[in-house]
XYZ file of C-alpha atoms in Angstrom:
515
model
C 0.073 0.032 0.259
C 1.400 3.182 -0.877
C 1.064 6.502 0.992
C 0.044 9.720 -1.232
C 1.814 13.012 -0.564
C 0.712 16.410 -1.200
C 3.337 18.158 -3.009
C 4.218 21.650 -1.334
C 4.566 24.290 -3.658
C 8.028 25.511 -3.742
C 8.703 29.590 -3.601
C 9.863 30.735 -6.876
C 13.312 31.391 -7.258
C 14.372 35.073 -6.470
C 16.750 36.730 -9.379
C 19.279 38.040 -6.465
C 19.527 34.334 -5.228
C 21.166 33.005 -8.358
C 24.577 31.464 -7.675
C 27.374 31.879 -10.383
C 30.194 30.030 -8.984
C 33.137 31.309 -6.760
C 35.397 32.349 -9.668
C 32.465 34.557 -11.357
C 31.312 35.970 -8.155
C 34.826 37.107 -6.831
C 35.461 38.490 -10.349
C 32.205 40.468 -10.554
C 32.720 41.398 -6.833
C 36.132 42.927 -7.600
C 34.451 45.118 -10.303
C 31.913 46.468 -7.651
C 35.135 47.490 -5.208
C 37.106 48.636 -7.935
C 33.627 51.194 -8.691
C 33.254 52.260 -5.158
C 37.030 52.423 -3.935
C 37.545 55.935 -4.492
C 34.443 56.660 -2.704
C 35.224 54.542 0.231
C 38.405 56.230 1.065
C 37.718 59.966 0.343
C 35.565 60.686 3.622
C 38.555 59.297 6.026
C 40.839 61.250 3.933
C 39.179 64.639 4.266
C 37.877 64.112 7.991
C 41.483 62.908 9.172
C 42.890 66.037 7.383
C 40.384 68.193 9.228
C 41.184 66.526 12.738
C 45.007 66.667 12.162
C 45.928 63.064 12.589
C 49.664 61.835 11.319
C 49.776 60.024 7.626
C 49.841 56.785 9.423
C 46.640 57.399 11.548
C 44.992 58.189 8.074
C 46.269 55.088 6.902
C 44.396 53.339 9.749
C 41.273 55.097 9.235
C 41.547 54.060 5.453
C 41.936 50.652 6.561
C 39.141 50.547 9.266
C 36.603 52.069 6.502
C 37.326 49.376 3.784
C 37.262 46.465 7.036
C 34.120 48.180 8.247
C 32.499 48.688 4.821
C 33.122 44.951 3.730
C 31.579 43.689 7.042
C 28.552 45.861 6.197
C 28.590 45.036 2.474
C 28.039 41.231 3.594
C 25.605 41.923 6.575
C 23.103 43.847 3.882
C 23.654 41.265 0.713
C 24.013 37.858 2.511
C 21.642 38.682 5.679
C 20.875 37.191 8.959
C 17.612 37.257 10.579
C 16.374 40.626 11.233
C 19.415 42.099 9.659
C 20.174 42.692 5.828
C 17.909 43.278 3.067
C 19.776 40.359 0.856
C 19.740 42.573 -2.098
C 22.700 43.303 -4.185
C 23.770 46.465 -2.405
C 27.498 47.715 -1.425
C 27.619 49.412 1.861
C 30.489 52.247 2.764
C 31.211 55.430 4.514
C 28.437 57.798 3.873
C 29.128 60.808 1.746
C 25.987 62.496 3.471
C 27.772 62.627 6.790
C 31.182 64.123 5.694
C 30.494 67.860 6.170
C 28.513 67.392 9.967
C 31.472 65.040 10.809
C 34.379 67.682 9.463
C 32.457 70.171 11.554
C 32.237 68.377 14.654
C 35.818 66.864 14.318
C 37.006 70.888 14.202
C 35.638 70.908 17.710
C 37.213 70.394 21.222
C 36.105 66.819 21.242
C 38.060 66.185 18.070
C 37.800 62.728 15.898
C 36.735 61.113 19.367
C 33.824 63.208 19.383
C 32.866 62.385 15.842
C 32.977 58.560 16.782
C 30.669 59.184 19.836
C 28.169 61.062 17.610
C 27.892 58.127 15.167
C 27.595 55.520 17.726
C 24.761 57.526 19.489
C 23.044 58.851 16.584
C 23.117 55.395 14.948
C 21.435 54.077 17.799
C 18.504 56.212 17.698
C 18.417 55.448 14.114
C 18.310 51.965 14.718
C 15.297 52.749 17.238
C 13.227 54.320 14.589
C 13.650 51.908 11.453
C 10.368 50.464 12.036
C 9.014 54.132 10.967
C 10.833 53.856 7.601
C 10.015 50.241 7.181
C 6.306 51.263 6.644
C 6.656 53.863 4.376
C 7.144 51.426 1.278
C 3.462 52.203 0.094
C 4.315 56.151 -0.706
C 7.132 54.873 -2.903
C 4.896 54.207 -5.929
C 6.855 54.330 -9.414
C 6.452 57.889 -9.947
C 8.670 58.524 -6.491
C 11.169 55.520 -7.046
C 11.529 56.513 -10.612
C 12.335 60.411 -9.741
C 14.736 58.942 -7.028
C 16.697 56.745 -9.301
C 16.895 59.315 -11.628
C 18.003 61.800 -9.134
C 20.527 59.412 -7.851
C 22.179 59.048 -11.283
C 22.300 62.794 -12.036
C 23.404 63.788 -8.613
C 26.505 61.350 -9.270
C 27.955 63.236 -12.569
C 29.746 65.302 -10.330
C 31.502 62.798 -8.867
C 32.327 61.487 -12.149
C 33.522 64.762 -13.535
C 35.882 65.322 -10.781
C 37.174 62.009 -11.055
C 37.669 62.668 -14.963
C 39.398 66.300 -14.257
C 41.949 64.243 -11.679
C 40.660 63.989 -8.390
C 42.261 66.605 -6.484
C 41.171 70.357 -7.220
C 44.469 71.634 -5.685
C 46.582 69.923 -8.071
C 48.306 71.541 -11.086
C 47.015 69.275 -13.702
C 43.348 69.308 -12.212
C 41.158 69.555 -15.475
C 43.989 69.216 -17.898
C 43.228 67.747 -21.326
C 45.610 64.943 -20.228
C 43.361 63.831 -17.613
C 40.408 64.091 -19.556
C 41.772 62.180 -22.532
C 42.413 59.334 -20.202
C 39.005 59.521 -18.735
C 37.902 59.502 -22.556
C 40.061 56.666 -23.452
C 38.909 54.584 -20.702
C 35.208 55.365 -21.536
C 35.798 54.436 -25.258
C 37.475 51.207 -23.974
C 34.316 50.208 -21.999
C 32.283 51.046 -24.994
C 34.029 48.657 -27.353
C 34.336 45.952 -24.949
C 30.606 46.184 -24.681
C 29.750 46.140 -28.019
C 31.804 42.664 -28.248
C 29.676 39.750 -28.930
C 31.088 37.754 -25.601
C 28.719 38.098 -22.920
C 31.353 37.348 -20.474
C 33.502 40.323 -21.698
C 30.546 42.807 -22.264
C 29.150 42.030 -18.495
C 33.091 42.568 -17.179
C 33.665 45.505 -19.316
C 33.556 48.022 -16.334
C 36.329 45.936 -14.615
C 38.545 45.429 -17.944
C 37.998 49.097 -18.464
C 39.641 50.062 -15.362
C 42.407 47.752 -15.729
C 43.205 48.556 -19.361
C 43.002 52.105 -18.513
C 45.347 51.860 -15.327
C 48.031 50.061 -17.959
C 47.510 53.021 -20.495
C 47.888 55.393 -17.468
C 51.193 53.871 -16.377
C 52.202 53.834 -20.532
C 51.729 57.524 -20.245
C 53.208 58.057 -16.838
C 49.955 59.323 -15.166
C 50.162 56.216 -12.629
C 52.257 56.075 -9.834
C 52.761 52.257 -7.860
C 56.176 53.372 -6.354
C 54.418 53.482 -2.991
C 52.685 50.358 -2.684
C 55.227 48.524 -0.868
C 55.481 51.288 1.965
C 53.830 50.657 5.294
C 52.559 46.927 6.695
C 51.643 44.216 4.653
C 49.038 43.106 7.529
C 47.357 44.856 10.257
C 44.111 44.138 11.873
C 42.091 47.237 12.392
C 42.775 48.275 16.380
C 39.763 49.096 18.324
C 39.355 52.496 19.801
C 42.876 53.468 18.318
C 42.016 57.216 18.891
C 40.838 56.902 22.223
C 37.282 56.479 23.958
C 34.367 58.125 21.974
C 33.504 61.575 23.548
C 29.585 62.009 23.268
C 28.401 65.521 22.930
C 24.771 66.683 22.669
C 25.021 68.985 19.893
C 27.061 66.817 18.165
C 24.829 63.929 18.450
C 21.660 65.987 17.245
C 23.608 67.534 14.144
C 24.411 63.713 13.494
C 20.980 62.341 14.047
C 19.694 64.590 11.501
C 22.271 63.143 8.960
C 20.957 59.719 10.052
C 17.664 60.620 9.149
C 19.071 61.500 5.611
C 21.083 58.439 5.212
C 17.819 56.331 6.204
C 15.933 58.279 3.318
C 18.629 57.374 0.936
C 19.270 53.745 1.851
C 15.442 53.377 1.807
C 15.566 54.821 -1.878
C 18.625 52.583 -2.751
C 16.921 49.328 -1.733
C 13.705 50.292 -3.652
C 15.746 51.460 -6.487
C 17.964 48.172 -6.673
C 14.728 46.104 -6.126
C 13.245 47.681 -9.360
C 16.412 47.013 -11.208
C 16.721 43.512 -9.937
C 12.989 43.270 -10.836
C 12.202 41.229 -7.225
C 9.544 42.208 -4.634
C 10.732 44.726 -1.819
C 8.223 44.980 1.097
C 8.322 46.608 4.396
C 10.102 43.794 6.248
C 12.707 43.839 3.712
C 13.369 47.486 3.652
C 13.175 47.253 7.577
C 15.844 44.653 7.630
C 18.047 46.679 5.200
C 17.727 49.738 7.290
C 18.606 47.896 10.860
C 21.736 46.424 8.997
C 22.592 50.039 8.156
C 22.252 51.132 11.456
C 23.845 48.226 13.189
C 27.139 48.569 10.902
C 27.195 52.604 11.590
C 26.931 52.127 15.512
C 29.750 49.287 15.592
C 32.057 51.240 12.938
C 33.364 53.674 15.241
C 34.470 50.997 17.637
C 37.088 49.996 14.852
C 37.843 53.775 13.565
C 35.000 53.784 11.004
C 31.832 56.153 10.345
C 28.334 55.920 9.176
C 27.455 53.183 6.660
C 25.017 53.766 4.026
C 24.708 52.121 0.527
C 26.519 53.217 -2.470
C 24.569 54.642 -5.292
C 26.839 54.020 -7.883
C 27.157 50.105 -7.491
C 23.417 50.364 -8.227
C 24.478 51.442 -11.636
C 26.782 48.427 -11.846
C 24.077 45.950 -11.437
C 22.081 47.792 -14.041
C 24.664 47.851 -16.623
C 26.287 44.478 -16.144
C 22.621 42.599 -15.496
C 24.582 40.549 -12.523
C 21.735 40.649 -10.043
C 23.417 38.062 -7.643
C 23.748 38.944 -3.965
C 26.225 36.486 -3.540
C 28.488 38.880 -5.797
C 27.970 41.466 -3.840
C 28.677 39.476 -0.640
C 32.132 38.301 -2.615
C 32.876 41.768 -2.819
C 32.104 42.538 0.988
C 34.813 39.903 1.716
C 37.424 41.550 -0.569
C 36.797 44.575 1.191
C 37.420 43.039 4.324
C 40.660 41.327 3.068
C 41.674 44.969 1.807
C 40.976 46.157 5.214
C 43.374 43.554 6.605
C 46.193 43.937 3.898
C 46.929 47.394 3.418
C 49.494 46.554 0.786
C 46.288 45.433 -1.385
C 44.646 48.516 -0.684
C 47.585 50.474 -1.651
C 47.526 48.673 -4.987
C 43.646 49.192 -5.505
C 44.287 53.174 -4.187
C 47.048 53.661 -7.167
C 43.960 53.388 -9.920
C 43.985 57.018 -11.378
C 41.101 59.100 -10.646
C 40.519 60.001 -14.355
C 40.486 56.104 -15.262
C 37.627 56.036 -12.374
C 35.927 59.163 -14.071
C 35.771 57.643 -17.439
C 33.816 54.199 -15.769
C 31.955 56.675 -13.947
C 30.344 58.392 -16.634
C 28.907 55.109 -17.655
C 27.644 53.974 -14.548
C 26.125 56.821 -13.290
C 24.453 57.313 -16.809
C 22.990 53.920 -16.365
C 21.417 54.745 -13.050
C 19.416 57.468 -14.404
C 18.548 55.611 -17.555
C 16.927 53.158 -15.244
C 15.131 55.869 -13.213
C 13.625 57.082 -16.752
C 12.721 53.694 -17.489
C 10.733 53.328 -14.252
C 9.079 56.836 -14.765
C 8.011 55.409 -18.714
C 5.280 53.152 -16.542
C 3.710 56.292 -14.879
C 0.320 57.553 -16.362
C 1.069 61.299 -16.934
C -2.436 62.116 -18.608
C -3.857 63.680 -15.372
C -0.765 65.941 -15.302
C -0.539 65.797 -11.732
C 1.947 62.864 -11.907
C 3.800 65.257 -14.743
C 4.125 67.827 -11.901
C 5.583 65.589 -9.577
C 8.301 64.326 -11.798
C 9.264 68.059 -12.935
C 9.407 69.703 -9.717
C 10.838 66.839 -7.938
C 13.910 66.462 -10.429
C 13.981 70.121 -10.663
C 14.264 70.499 -6.826
C 16.778 67.939 -6.493
C 19.199 69.564 -9.208
C 19.091 72.665 -7.225
C 21.906 71.773 -4.706
C 23.933 69.998 -7.635
C 23.794 73.257 -9.885
C 24.517 75.796 -7.118
C 25.877 73.604 -4.119
C 25.915 77.012 -1.779
C 22.112 77.754 -2.224
C 21.195 76.804 1.131
C 23.842 78.618 2.947
C 22.125 81.016 4.628
C 19.237 78.485 5.869
C 19.623 76.710 9.490
C 21.871 73.909 9.565
C 19.621 71.329 9.876
C 17.562 72.316 6.484
C 21.103 72.742 4.621
C 22.115 69.195 5.994
C 18.844 67.414 4.509
C 18.756 69.359 1.480
C 22.212 69.761 0.238
C 21.856 66.155 -0.696
C 20.243 66.518 -4.435
C 18.810 62.675 -3.628
C 17.303 63.864 -0.411
C 16.088 66.891 -1.847
C 14.364 65.003 -4.758
C 12.772 62.034 -2.364
C 11.503 64.504 0.146
C 9.665 66.563 -2.597
C 8.542 63.476 -4.614
C 7.059 62.055 -1.406
C 5.507 64.982 -0.240
C 4.009 66.047 -3.933
C 2.772 62.376 -4.124
C 0.886 62.772 -1.216
C -0.563 66.074 -1.999
C -1.729 65.383 -5.439
C -2.400 61.430 -5.327
C -3.259 60.455 -1.736
C -4.972 63.653 -0.713
C -7.392 64.176 -3.746
C -9.307 66.928 -2.127
C -9.287 70.033 -4.574
C -7.735 67.937 -7.613
C -9.228 68.731 -11.027
C -11.671 66.473 -12.020
C -10.084 62.969 -13.637
C -9.711 63.280 -17.103
C -9.602 67.018 -17.267
C -5.854 67.054 -16.194
C -3.712 70.206 -16.142
C -1.947 73.139 -18.459
C 0.960 70.836 -18.335
C -0.839 67.909 -19.511
C -3.275 69.636 -22.036
C -1.114 70.976 -24.572
C -2.482 71.577 -27.832
C -3.044 68.622 -30.360
C -1.280 68.866 -33.487
C -3.254 70.024 -36.425
C -2.743 71.358 -39.896
C -4.870 74.573 -40.910
C -7.088 73.981 -44.082
C -5.549 77.256 -45.559
C -2.119 75.603 -45.575
C -2.609 72.508 -47.695
C -1.203 74.083 -50.990
C 2.019 74.013 -48.730
C 1.773 71.065 -46.772
C 5.107 70.017 -47.333
C 6.140 72.910 -44.828
C 3.913 71.324 -42.051
C 5.354 67.721 -42.554
C 7.374 66.012 -39.511
C 9.521 62.947 -39.598
C 7.508 59.808 -39.720
C 4.257 61.314 -41.299
C 2.444 59.186 -43.601
C -0.954 58.987 -45.794
C -3.082 56.419 -45.007
C -6.467 56.142 -46.729
C -6.132 59.786 -47.644
C -5.625 61.016 -44.096
C -2.315 62.358 -42.635
C -0.892 60.468 -39.728
C 1.972 60.771 -37.490
C 4.523 58.553 -36.491
C 2.379 56.986 -34.033
C -0.339 56.365 -36.290
C -2.595 58.812 -34.846
C -4.550 60.931 -37.818
C -3.170 64.606 -37.700
C -6.709 66.509 -37.978
C -7.411 69.286 -40.933
C -9.102 72.422 -39.126
C -10.465 75.709 -40.363
C -9.281 79.376 -39.260
C -12.050 78.978 -36.533
C -10.868 75.485 -35.135
C -13.726 73.297 -36.928
C -12.170 69.987 -37.928
C -12.777 69.408 -41.491
C -13.542 65.844 -42.684
C -11.434 65.705 -45.961
C -8.637 64.013 -47.672
C -5.242 65.896 -47.731
C -3.900 64.136 -50.388
C -5.290 61.830 -53.406
C -2.137 59.725 -53.922
C -1.763 56.117 -53.043
C -1.113 55.047 -49.270
C 2.527 55.863 -48.580
C 4.865 58.238 -47.067
C 3.954 61.711 -47.213
C 6.994 63.666 -48.909
C 7.809 67.101 -49.440
C 8.449 68.021 -52.906
């Protein structure tokens, strides 16, 4: 006698759970590391310089940021219960906190006050993550599309500075040589992307960085002479700068930054979910934010700073099509190793900024293009969504076009809205609430607005003798009627605006040419 069993339907595999093998995972993971390496070492260089630390201590800060960033990346992408979004998100020291941390470092508490402010503010951020996990319903495509587009657009200044040389004080900053090297790297990436081999195309960014660096060496624009200077292995020394100092004003200012980081990380989680084409719910966002804040709270114990998702790596996921979170986990392991082996970190640090700039143009442009693709799903017919997109992107671009625009505003306001990503995200959420959630006062459906109700194209009856002057590309004549490239009829109207049911041409169906 056989016992029948009821089959339990298995859960459909998620795109991000694909396993590519150890070799491929670490290869693609290295590509992620090279993409964000310049961004992860810049904050400790800036903060250490302001705090007046020695070159050796600055090296310690860089190694610590690599180590902590790797730990945070593994926690975010691989995940454990209640921690980690399990999405291909690379974590690193947040640029949003640099301005505030430099201001704190210049005070009496120095860098120890920075560490104390980070620990306390991250702990407060950890406590409020359930609130942020519940706002996912307020991020429809019109909001996420704006945010993703803003992420890409706001990163272009980073690519421009890299392409110009990275150091604005250097004599060759913005030189033809630097921009030429960036352009050559971009050209290499484009040519590699065009090749028939899928493997080469997917690794085009990494190969472009390698070949761009080789070209820089041949041109004498890369210096590897100091790679062997310093220790080969060094474990981050806990509290190497002394115990953290907790100052109320510093904690309050850093907490405002943490709110910005939570907003940006929420947007990045949703953005990468869109690119990977996987479900992102409030639980997943909550797990991701908890990982973000937990890593930020622990980071100062190992001489690190606030952690957040790196937007430029979202672009790498989009352009390569490699959606596996285990690839990013492998990248996190590489970051940990780089943090333990400063000699390897010095090798990667020797990649010239112009080479990174050439790759950044492709990466950041891809992020913006992904946002535009998301916005294509939005219904713009009623005009409200069009207003949301237009105002939000414009608002997000203000601090990018004029960084000092909010210089006379209160510090908390400048901290929040100095980031183009945060500006666009806040405005998109508020306008979506105003137009799509609270509908009182909205125009009747179908009437739209002046933005959506632009005049339709038409041809004046009096102009038929000179029709060729009114044709546009793609116009054809079908059944004696003039239609545009979308197949819509172009009406013929009188001076009074009345539509005439007439034929504009008596020739057989075919393209409408001007003679």
